[in-house]
mmCIF file of C-alpha atoms and ligand atoms in Angstrom:
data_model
loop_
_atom_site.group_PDB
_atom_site.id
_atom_site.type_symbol
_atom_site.label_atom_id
_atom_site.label_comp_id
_atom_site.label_asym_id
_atom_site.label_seq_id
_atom_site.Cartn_x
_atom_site.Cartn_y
_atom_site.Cartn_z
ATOM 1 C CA UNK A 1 111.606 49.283 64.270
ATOM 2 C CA UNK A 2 110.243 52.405 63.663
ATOM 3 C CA UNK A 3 111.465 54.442 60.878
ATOM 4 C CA UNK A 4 113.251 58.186 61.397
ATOM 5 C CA UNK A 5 110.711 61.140 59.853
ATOM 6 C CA UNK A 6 112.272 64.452 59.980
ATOM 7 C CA UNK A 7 109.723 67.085 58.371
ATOM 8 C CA UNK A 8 109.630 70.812 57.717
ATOM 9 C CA UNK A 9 107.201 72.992 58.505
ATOM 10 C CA UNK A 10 108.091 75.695 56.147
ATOM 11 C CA UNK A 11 105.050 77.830 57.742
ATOM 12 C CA UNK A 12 104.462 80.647 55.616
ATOM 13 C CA UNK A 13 108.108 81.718 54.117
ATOM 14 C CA UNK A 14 109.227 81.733 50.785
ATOM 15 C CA UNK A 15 108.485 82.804 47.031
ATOM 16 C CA UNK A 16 107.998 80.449 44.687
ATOM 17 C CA UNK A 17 112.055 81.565 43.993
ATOM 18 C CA UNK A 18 113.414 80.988 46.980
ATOM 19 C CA UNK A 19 111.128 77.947 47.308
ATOM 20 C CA UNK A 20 112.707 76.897 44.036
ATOM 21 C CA UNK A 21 116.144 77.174 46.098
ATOM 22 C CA UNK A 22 115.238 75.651 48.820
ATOM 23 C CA UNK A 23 113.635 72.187 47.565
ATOM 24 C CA UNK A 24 116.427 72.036 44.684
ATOM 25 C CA UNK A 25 119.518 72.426 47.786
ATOM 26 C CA UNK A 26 117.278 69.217 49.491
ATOM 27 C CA UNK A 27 117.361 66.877 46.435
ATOM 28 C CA UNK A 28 121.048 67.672 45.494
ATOM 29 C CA UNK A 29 121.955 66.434 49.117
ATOM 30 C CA UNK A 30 119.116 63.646 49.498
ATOM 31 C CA UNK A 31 121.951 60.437 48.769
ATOM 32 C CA UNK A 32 123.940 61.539 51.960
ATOM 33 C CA UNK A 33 120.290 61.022 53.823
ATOM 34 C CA UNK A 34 120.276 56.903 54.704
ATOM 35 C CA UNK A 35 117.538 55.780 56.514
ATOM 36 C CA UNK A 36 115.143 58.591 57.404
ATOM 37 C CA UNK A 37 111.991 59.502 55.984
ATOM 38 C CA UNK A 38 112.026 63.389 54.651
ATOM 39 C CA UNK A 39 109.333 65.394 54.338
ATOM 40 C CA UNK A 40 108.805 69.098 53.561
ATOM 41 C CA UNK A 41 105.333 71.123 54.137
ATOM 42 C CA UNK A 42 105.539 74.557 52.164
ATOM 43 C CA UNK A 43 102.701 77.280 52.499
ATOM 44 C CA UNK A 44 99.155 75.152 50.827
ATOM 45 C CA UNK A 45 100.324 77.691 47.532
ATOM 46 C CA UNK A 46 103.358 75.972 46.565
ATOM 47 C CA UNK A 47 102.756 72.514 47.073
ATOM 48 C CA UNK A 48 101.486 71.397 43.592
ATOM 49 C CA UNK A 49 105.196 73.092 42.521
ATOM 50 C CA UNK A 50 106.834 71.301 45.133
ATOM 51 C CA UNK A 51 105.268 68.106 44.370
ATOM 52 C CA UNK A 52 106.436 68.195 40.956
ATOM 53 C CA UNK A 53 110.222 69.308 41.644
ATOM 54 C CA UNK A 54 110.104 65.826 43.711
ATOM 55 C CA UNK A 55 108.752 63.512 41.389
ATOM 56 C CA UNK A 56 111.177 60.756 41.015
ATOM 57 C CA UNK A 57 112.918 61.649 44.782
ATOM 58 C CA UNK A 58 112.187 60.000 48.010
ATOM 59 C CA UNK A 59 110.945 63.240 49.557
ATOM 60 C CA UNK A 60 106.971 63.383 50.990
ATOM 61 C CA UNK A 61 105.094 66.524 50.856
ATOM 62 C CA UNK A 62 102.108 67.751 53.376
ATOM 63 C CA UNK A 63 100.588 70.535 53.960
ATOM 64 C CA UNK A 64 100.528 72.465 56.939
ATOM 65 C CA UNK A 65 96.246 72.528 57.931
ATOM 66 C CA UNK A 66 93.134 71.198 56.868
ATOM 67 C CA UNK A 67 89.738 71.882 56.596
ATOM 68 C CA UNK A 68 87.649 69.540 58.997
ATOM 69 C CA UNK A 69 84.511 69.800 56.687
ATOM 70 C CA UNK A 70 84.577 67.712 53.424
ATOM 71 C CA UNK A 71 83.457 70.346 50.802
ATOM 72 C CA UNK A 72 81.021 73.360 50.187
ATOM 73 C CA UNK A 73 80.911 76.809 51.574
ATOM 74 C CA UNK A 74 83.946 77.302 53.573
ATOM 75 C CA UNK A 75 86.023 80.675 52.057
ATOM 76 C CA UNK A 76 89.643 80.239 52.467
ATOM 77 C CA UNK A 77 89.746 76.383 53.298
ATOM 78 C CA UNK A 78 91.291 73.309 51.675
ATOM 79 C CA UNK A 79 89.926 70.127 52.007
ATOM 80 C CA UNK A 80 91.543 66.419 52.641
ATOM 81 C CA UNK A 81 89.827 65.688 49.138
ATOM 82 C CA UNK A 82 92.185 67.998 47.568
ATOM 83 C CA UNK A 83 95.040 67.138 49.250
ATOM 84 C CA UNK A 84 94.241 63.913 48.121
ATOM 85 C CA UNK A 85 93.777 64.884 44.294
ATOM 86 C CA UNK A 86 96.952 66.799 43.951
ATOM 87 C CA UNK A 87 98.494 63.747 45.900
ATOM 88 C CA UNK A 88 99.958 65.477 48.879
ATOM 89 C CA UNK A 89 99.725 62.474 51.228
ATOM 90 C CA UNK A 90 100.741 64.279 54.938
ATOM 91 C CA UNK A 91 99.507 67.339 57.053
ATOM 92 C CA UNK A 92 100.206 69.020 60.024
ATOM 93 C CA UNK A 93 96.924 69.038 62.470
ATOM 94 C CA UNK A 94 96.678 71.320 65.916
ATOM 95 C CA UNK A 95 100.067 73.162 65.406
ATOM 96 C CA UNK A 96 100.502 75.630 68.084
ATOM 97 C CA UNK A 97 100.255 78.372 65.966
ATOM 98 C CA UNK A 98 96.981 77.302 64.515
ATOM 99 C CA UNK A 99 95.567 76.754 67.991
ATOM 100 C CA UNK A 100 96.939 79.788 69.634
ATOM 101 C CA UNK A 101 96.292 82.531 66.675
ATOM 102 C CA UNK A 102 93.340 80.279 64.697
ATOM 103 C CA UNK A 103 91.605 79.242 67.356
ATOM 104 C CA UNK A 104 92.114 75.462 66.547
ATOM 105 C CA UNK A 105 90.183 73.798 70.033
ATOM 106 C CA UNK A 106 91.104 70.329 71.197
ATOM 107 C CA UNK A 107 87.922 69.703 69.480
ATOM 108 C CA UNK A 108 88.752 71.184 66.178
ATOM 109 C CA UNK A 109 92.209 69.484 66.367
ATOM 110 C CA UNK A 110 90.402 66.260 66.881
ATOM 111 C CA UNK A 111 87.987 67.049 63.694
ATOM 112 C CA UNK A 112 90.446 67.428 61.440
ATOM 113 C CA UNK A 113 92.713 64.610 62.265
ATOM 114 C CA UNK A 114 89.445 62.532 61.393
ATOM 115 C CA UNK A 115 88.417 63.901 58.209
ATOM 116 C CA UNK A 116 92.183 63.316 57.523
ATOM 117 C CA UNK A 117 92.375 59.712 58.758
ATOM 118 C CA UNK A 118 89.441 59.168 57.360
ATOM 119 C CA UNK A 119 90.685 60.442 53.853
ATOM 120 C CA UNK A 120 93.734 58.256 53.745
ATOM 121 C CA UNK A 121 95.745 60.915 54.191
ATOM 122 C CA UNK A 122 98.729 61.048 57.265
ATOM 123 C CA UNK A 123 98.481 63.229 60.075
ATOM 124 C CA UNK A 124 101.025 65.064 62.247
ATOM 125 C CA UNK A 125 99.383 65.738 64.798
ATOM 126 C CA UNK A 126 101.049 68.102 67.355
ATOM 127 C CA UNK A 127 100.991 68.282 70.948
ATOM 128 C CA UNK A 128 102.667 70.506 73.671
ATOM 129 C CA UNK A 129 102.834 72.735 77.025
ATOM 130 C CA UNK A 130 103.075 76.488 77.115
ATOM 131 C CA UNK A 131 106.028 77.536 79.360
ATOM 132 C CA UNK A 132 103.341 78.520 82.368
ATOM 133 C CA UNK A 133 101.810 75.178 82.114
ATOM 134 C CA UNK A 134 105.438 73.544 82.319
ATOM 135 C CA UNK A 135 106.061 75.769 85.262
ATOM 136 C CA UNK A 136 102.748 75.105 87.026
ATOM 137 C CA UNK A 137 103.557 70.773 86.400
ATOM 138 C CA UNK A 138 100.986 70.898 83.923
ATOM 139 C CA UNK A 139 102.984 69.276 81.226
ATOM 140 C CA UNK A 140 101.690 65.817 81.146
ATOM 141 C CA UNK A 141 98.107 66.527 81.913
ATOM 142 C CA UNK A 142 97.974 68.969 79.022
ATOM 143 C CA UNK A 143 99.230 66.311 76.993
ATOM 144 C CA UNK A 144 96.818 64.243 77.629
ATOM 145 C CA UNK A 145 94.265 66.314 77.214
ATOM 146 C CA UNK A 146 95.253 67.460 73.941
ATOM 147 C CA UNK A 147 95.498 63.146 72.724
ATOM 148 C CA UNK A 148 92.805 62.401 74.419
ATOM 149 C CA UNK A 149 90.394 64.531 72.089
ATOM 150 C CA UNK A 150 91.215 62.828 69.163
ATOM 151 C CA UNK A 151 91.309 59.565 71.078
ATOM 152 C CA UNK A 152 87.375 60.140 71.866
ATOM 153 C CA UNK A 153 86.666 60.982 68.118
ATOM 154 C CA UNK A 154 88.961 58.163 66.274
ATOM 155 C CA UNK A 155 89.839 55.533 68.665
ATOM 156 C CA UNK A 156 93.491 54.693 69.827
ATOM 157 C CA UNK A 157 94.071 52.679 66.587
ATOM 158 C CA UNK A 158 93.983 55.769 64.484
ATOM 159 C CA UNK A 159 97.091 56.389 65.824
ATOM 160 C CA UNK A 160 98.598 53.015 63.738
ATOM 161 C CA UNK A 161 98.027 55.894 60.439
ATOM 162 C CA UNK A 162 99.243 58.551 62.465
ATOM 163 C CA UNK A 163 102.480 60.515 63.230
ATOM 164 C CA UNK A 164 102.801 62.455 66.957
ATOM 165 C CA UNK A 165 104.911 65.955 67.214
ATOM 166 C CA UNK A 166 105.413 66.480 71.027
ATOM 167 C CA UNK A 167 106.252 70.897 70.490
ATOM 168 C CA UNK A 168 106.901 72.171 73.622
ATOM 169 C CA UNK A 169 105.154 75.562 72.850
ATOM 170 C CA UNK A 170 108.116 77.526 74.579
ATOM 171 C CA UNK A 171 110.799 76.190 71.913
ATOM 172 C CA UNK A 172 109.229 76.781 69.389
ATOM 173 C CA UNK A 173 111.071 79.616 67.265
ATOM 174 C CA UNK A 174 112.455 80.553 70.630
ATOM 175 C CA UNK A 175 115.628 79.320 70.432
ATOM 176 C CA UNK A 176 115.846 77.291 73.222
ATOM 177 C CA UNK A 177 115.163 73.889 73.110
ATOM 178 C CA UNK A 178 114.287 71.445 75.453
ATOM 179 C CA UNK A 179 116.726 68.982 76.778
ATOM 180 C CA UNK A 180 117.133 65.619 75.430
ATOM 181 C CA UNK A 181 115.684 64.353 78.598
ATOM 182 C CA UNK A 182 113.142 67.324 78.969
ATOM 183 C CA UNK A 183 111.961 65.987 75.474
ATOM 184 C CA UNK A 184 112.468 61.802 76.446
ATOM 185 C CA UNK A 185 110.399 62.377 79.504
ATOM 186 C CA UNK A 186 107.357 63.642 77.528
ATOM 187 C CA UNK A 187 107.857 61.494 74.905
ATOM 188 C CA UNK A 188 108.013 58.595 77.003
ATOM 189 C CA UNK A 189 104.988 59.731 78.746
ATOM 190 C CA UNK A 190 103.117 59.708 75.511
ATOM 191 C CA UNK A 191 104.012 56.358 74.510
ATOM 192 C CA UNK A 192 103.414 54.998 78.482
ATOM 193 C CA UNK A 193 99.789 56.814 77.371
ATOM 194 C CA UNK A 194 98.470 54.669 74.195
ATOM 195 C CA UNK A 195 100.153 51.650 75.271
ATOM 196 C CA UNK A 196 97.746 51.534 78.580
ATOM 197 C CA UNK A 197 95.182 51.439 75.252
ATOM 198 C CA UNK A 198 96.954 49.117 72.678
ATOM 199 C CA UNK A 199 100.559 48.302 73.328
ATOM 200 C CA UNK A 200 101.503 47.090 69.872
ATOM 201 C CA UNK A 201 100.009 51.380 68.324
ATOM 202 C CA UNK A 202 102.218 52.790 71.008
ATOM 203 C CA UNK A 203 105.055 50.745 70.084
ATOM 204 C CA UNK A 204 104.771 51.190 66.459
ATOM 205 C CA UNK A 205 103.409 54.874 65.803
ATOM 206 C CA UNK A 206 106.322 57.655 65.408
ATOM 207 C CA UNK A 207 106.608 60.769 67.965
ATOM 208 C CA UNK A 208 108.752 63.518 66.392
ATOM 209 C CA UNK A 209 110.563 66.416 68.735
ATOM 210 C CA UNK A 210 109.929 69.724 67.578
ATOM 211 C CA UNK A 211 111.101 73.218 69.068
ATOM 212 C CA UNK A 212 114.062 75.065 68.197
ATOM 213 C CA UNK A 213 116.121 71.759 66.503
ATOM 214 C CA UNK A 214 119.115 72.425 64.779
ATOM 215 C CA UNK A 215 121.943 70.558 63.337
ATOM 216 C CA UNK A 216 124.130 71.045 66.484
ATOM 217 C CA UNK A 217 121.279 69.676 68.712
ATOM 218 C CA UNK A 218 119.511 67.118 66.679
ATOM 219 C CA UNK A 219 122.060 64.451 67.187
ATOM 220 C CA UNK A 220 121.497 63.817 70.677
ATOM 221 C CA UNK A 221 117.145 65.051 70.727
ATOM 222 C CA UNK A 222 117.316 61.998 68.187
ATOM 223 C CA UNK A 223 119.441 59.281 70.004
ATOM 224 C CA UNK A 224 116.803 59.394 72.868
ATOM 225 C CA UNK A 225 114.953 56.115 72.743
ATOM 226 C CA UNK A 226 111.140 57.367 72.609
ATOM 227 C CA UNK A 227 112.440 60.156 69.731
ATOM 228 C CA UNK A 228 111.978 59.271 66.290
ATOM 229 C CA UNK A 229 112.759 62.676 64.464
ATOM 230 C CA UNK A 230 111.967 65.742 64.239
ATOM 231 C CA UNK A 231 109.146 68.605 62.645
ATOM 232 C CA UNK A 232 111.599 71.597 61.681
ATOM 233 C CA UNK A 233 110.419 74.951 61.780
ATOM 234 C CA UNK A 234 113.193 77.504 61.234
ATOM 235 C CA UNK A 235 116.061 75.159 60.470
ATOM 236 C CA UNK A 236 114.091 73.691 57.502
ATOM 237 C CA UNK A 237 114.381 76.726 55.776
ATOM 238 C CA UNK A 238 118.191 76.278 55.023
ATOM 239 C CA UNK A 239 118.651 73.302 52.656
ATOM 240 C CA UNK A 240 122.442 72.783 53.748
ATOM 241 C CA UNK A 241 120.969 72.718 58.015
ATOM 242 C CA UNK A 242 117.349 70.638 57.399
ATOM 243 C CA UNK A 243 120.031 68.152 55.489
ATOM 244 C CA UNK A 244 122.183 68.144 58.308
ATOM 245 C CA UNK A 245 119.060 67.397 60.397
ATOM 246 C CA UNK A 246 118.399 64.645 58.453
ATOM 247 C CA UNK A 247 121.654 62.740 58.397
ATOM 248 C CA UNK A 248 121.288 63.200 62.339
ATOM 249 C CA UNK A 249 118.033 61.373 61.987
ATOM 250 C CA UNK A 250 119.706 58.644 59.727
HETATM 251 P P1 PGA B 301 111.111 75.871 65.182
HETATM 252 O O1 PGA B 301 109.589 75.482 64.869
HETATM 253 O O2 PGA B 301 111.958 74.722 64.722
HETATM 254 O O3 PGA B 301 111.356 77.131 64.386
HETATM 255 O O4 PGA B 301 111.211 76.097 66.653
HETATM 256 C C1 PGA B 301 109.121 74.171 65.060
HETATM 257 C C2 PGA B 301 107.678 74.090 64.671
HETATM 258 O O5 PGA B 301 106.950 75.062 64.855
HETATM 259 O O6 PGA B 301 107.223 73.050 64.153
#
């Protein structure tokens, strides 16, 4: 059975006040979340005060990047070594926004999820079409493009440490989702992918939905069989909704 994992990308919102807010609205409503796993990834500044707010709670913390190189001359990087000192155990790799305004390559993508694999620490790595390629019946072969990459550098079994975000790049912070079976197909497509590689990994490894979710639409992205939560942009900014979210998940 694989577990539920709804996390928030809190991209870069928020003072450390309204941060404060945020993460203390979570933990108040954290007992009415049953079975799914929670995570929150606030702006790389925050997370050390983050971290300590949940000590004691079941929430997980990640960050939102990584640095692919391991240490040295790199201005405005953070490595998987720090991550890993401050104990942030999670983090986001290939987000759309990092690949369309960063320049994050399928290469790049497949870098860091390495040096964070090979760090100990849990990638989300994110996947998805932009609306011409769904138009032009791209969908599936970008996909694969964008997994295979880090397939070539780390090897199908990575994916065993791994977490998958299918993002349609058109829902995200659009406002309009894609349909539960929109969202089934592709995730059922990925899945069909590393099993024709190892069976028991694509079985096993969790594929998140993420693009415009909300409480009124999470229910139903989540009952889908190849959907096992969700990465929250917007909605994760709202303790009362990302809770909501969660429950659905549950
Ligand atoms: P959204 O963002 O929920 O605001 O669409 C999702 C994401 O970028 O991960």
């Amino acid at each position: 059975m694989r577990k539920p994992l709804v996390a928030g990308n809190w991209k870069m919102n928020g003072s450390r006040e309204s941060i404060a807010t945020l993460i203390g609205g979570i933990m108040e409503g954290m007992n009415s979340v049953k079975s799914a796993e929670v995570c929150v990834c606030p702006p790389y500044l925050y997370i050390t005060e983050v971290l300590a707010k949940v000590q004691g709670s079941d929430i997980h913390v990640g960050a939102q990047d990584v640095a692919k190189e391991k240490e040295g001359a790199y201005t405005g990087e953070v490595s998987v070594d720090m991550l890993n000192d401050i104990q942030c155990n999670s983090v986001i790799i290939g987000h759309s926004e990092r690949r369309a305004y960063y320049g994050d390559t399928d290469q790049m993508v497949a870098e860091k999820f390495s040096a964070a694999i090979g760090g100990g620490l849990r990638p989300i790595l994110c996947v998805g079409e932009l609306l011409e390629e769904r138009e032009a019946n791209k969908t599936e072969q970008v996909v694969e493009r964008q997994l295979q990459a880090v397939v070539e550098k780390c090897g199908i079994s990575s994916f065993k440490k791994a977490v998958i975000a299918y993002e349609p790049v058109w829902a995200i912070g659009t406002g309009k989702t894609a349909s539960p079976e929109q969202a089934q197909d592709v995730h059922a497509f990925i899945r069909n992918w590393i099993a024709k590689s190892d069976a028991d990994v694509a079985q096993n490894v969790q594929i998140l939905y993420g693009g415009s979710v909300k409480s009124g639409n999470a229910a139903e992205l989540f009952s889908q069989a190849d959907i096992d939560g969700g990465l929250i942009g917007g909605a994760s900014l709202d303790a009362s909704e990302f809770l909501k979210i969660c429950i659905a998940a549950g």
